[in-house]
Coordinates of C-alpha atoms in Angstrom, one line a residue:
M110 CA 92.6 110.0 81.3
L111 CA 92.3 106.5 82.5
Q112 CA 94.4 104.9 80.0
I113 CA 91.7 102.5 79.0
P114 CA 92.0 101.4 75.4
K115 CA 89.2 102.7 73.0
D116 CA 88.2 99.3 71.9
T117 CA 87.5 98.3 75.8
L118 CA 85.6 101.6 76.2
R119 CA 83.5 100.6 73.1
Y120 CA 83.0 97.1 74.5
Y121 CA 81.7 98.4 77.9
D122 CA 79.3 100.6 76.0
R123 CA 78.1 97.9 73.8
I124 CA 77.3 95.5 76.8
G125 CA 75.9 98.3 78.8
I126 CA 78.4 98.4 81.7
V127 CA 79.3 102.0 80.9
S128 CA 77.1 104.0 78.7
P129 CA 78.2 107.5 78.3
S130 CA 76.1 110.2 76.5
R131 CA 76.8 111.2 72.8
R132 CA 77.7 114.4 71.4
E133 CA 76.2 115.7 68.2
N134 CA 79.0 114.2 66.3
R135 CA 78.1 110.8 67.9
Y136 CA 81.4 110.8 70.1
R137 CA 81.1 109.4 73.5
K138 CA 81.1 112.0 76.2
Y139 CA 82.0 110.6 79.7
S140 CA 80.7 112.3 82.6
R141 CA 82.2 112.4 86.2
D142 CA 79.9 109.5 87.1
D143 CA 81.1 107.4 84.1
L144 CA 84.7 108.0 85.1
I145 CA 84.0 107.0 88.5
D146 CA 82.1 103.8 87.2
L147 CA 85.4 103.1 84.9
M148 CA 87.7 103.6 87.9
N149 CA 85.5 101.2 89.9
I150 CA 85.3 98.6 87.0
Q151 CA 89.3 98.6 86.9
I152 CA 89.5 97.9 90.7
M153 CA 86.8 95.1 90.4
Q154 CA 88.6 93.6 87.6
Y155 CA 92.0 93.9 89.6
A156 CA 90.1 92.1 92.5
D157 CA 89.3 89.2 89.9
F158 CA 85.8 90.1 89.3
A159 CA 84.3 89.1 85.9
L160 CA 82.5 91.8 83.9
D161 CA 79.2 89.9 84.3
E162 CA 79.6 90.1 88.0
I163 CA 80.3 93.6 87.9
R164 CA 77.6 94.7 85.6
G165 CA 74.7 96.2 87.3
R166 CA 75.9 95.5 90.8
F167 CA 78.0 98.6 91.8
S168 CA 76.2 101.8 90.8
F169 CA 75.4 103.5 94.1
H170 CA 75.6 107.0 92.8
K171 CA 73.1 106.2 90.2
L172 CA 70.5 105.4 92.8
D173 CA 68.2 108.1 94.2
H174 CA 67.6 106.1 97.2
I175 CA 69.8 103.1 98.4
D176 CA 67.6 100.1 99.2
P177 CA 68.8 98.3 102.3
A178 CA 67.9 94.9 100.6
Y179 CA 70.2 96.0 97.6
C180 CA 72.9 96.8 99.9
E181 CA 72.5 93.3 101.7
E182 CA 72.5 91.6 98.4
V183 CA 75.8 93.2 97.3
A184 CA 77.3 92.7 100.7
S185 CA 76.5 89.1 100.5
F186 CA 78.0 88.8 96.9
L187 CA 81.1 90.4 98.2
D188 CA 81.3 88.1 101.2
A189 CA 81.1 85.1 98.8
K190 CA 83.7 86.6 96.4
N191 CA 86.0 87.3 99.5
A192 CA 85.6 83.7 100.7
E193 CA 86.3 82.4 97.1
M194 CA 89.6 84.8 97.2
R195 CA 90.6 83.3 100.7
K196 CA 90.5 79.8 99.2
K197 CA 92.5 80.8 96.2
I198 CA 95.1 82.4 98.5
A199 CA 95.3 79.2 100.6
H200 CA 95.8 77.2 97.5
L201 CA 98.6 79.5 96.1
E202 CA 100.4 79.5 99.4
K203 CA 100.4 75.7 99.3
V204 CA 101.6 75.6 95.8
S205 CA 104.3 78.2 96.7
Q206 CA 105.3 76.0 99.8
L207 CA 105.6 73.0 97.4
L208 CA 107.6 74.8 94.6
H209 CA 109.9 76.3 97.2
T210 CA 110.5 72.7 98.8
A211 CA 111.0 71.1 95.5
A212 CA 113.6 73.9 94.4
A213 CA 115.4 73.6 97.5
T214 CA 115.4 69.7 97.4
L215 CA 116.8 69.8 93.8
R216 CA 119.5 72.3 94.8
D217 CA 120.7 70.2 97.7
F218 CA 119.6 66.6 96.9
N219 CA 119.9 64.2 99.9
H220 CA 117.9 61.9 101.9
E221 CA 116.7 64.7 104.4
S222 CA 115.7 67.2 101.6
D223 CA 113.9 64.2 99.8
Q224 CA 112.0 63.5 102.9
R225 CA 110.9 67.1 103.5
L226 CA 109.5 67.3 99.9
T227 CA 107.8 63.9 100.5
E228 CA 106.2 65.3 103.6
T229 CA 105.0 68.5 102.0
V230 CA 103.5 66.7 99.0
R231 CA 101.7 64.4 101.6
E232 CA 100.3 67.4 103.6
I233 CA 99.2 69.2 100.5
Y234 CA 97.6 65.9 99.1
Q235 CA 95.8 65.3 102.6
S236 CA 94.7 68.8 102.6
I237 CA 93.3 68.6 99.1
R238 CA 91.5 65.3 100.0
S239 CA 89.8 66.9 103.2
I240 CA 88.8 69.9 101.0
E241 CA 87.6 68.1 98.0
P242 CA 86.8 64.5 98.9
K243 CA 84.1 64.1 96.3
I244 CA 86.6 64.6 93.5
F245 CA 88.7 61.8 95.0
E246 CA 85.8 59.5 95.4
E247 CA 84.7 60.1 91.7
V248 CA 88.3 59.4 90.5
C249 CA 88.5 56.1 92.6
N250 CA 85.1 54.9 91.5
D251 CA 86.1 55.6 87.9
R252 CA 89.3 53.6 88.4
Q253 CA 87.5 50.4 89.9
D254 CA 86.7 49.1 86.4

């Protein structure tokens, strides 16, 4: 139904992320809640969550009473994941800008396009240094030998 490979379903069962009931013939029988879990897992993986992050965190329909502390924990986790995702997006936008400028420079190589590329590289380098100064300090300290 969900076009999830059998091996993946077996793996999810083995690690306890989705554990369907078993029929008399030992075949797995997926309930409506299991299917919802599987759909949620697919969505969360699409959102770049690891299975370890997904396991045990997103099973609201299995709880008789939703604990506000649990909800806050999950919400904080999602906020942190969103912040991580925003950093990746900003990084990818800079990489995309660099690649676009580099390709345009190579297609029409002249002093002006070369200057644009140099400026783009400089901006990205300065941005990286401001975000990750510790990395640059470590590299510089290692090079002083």
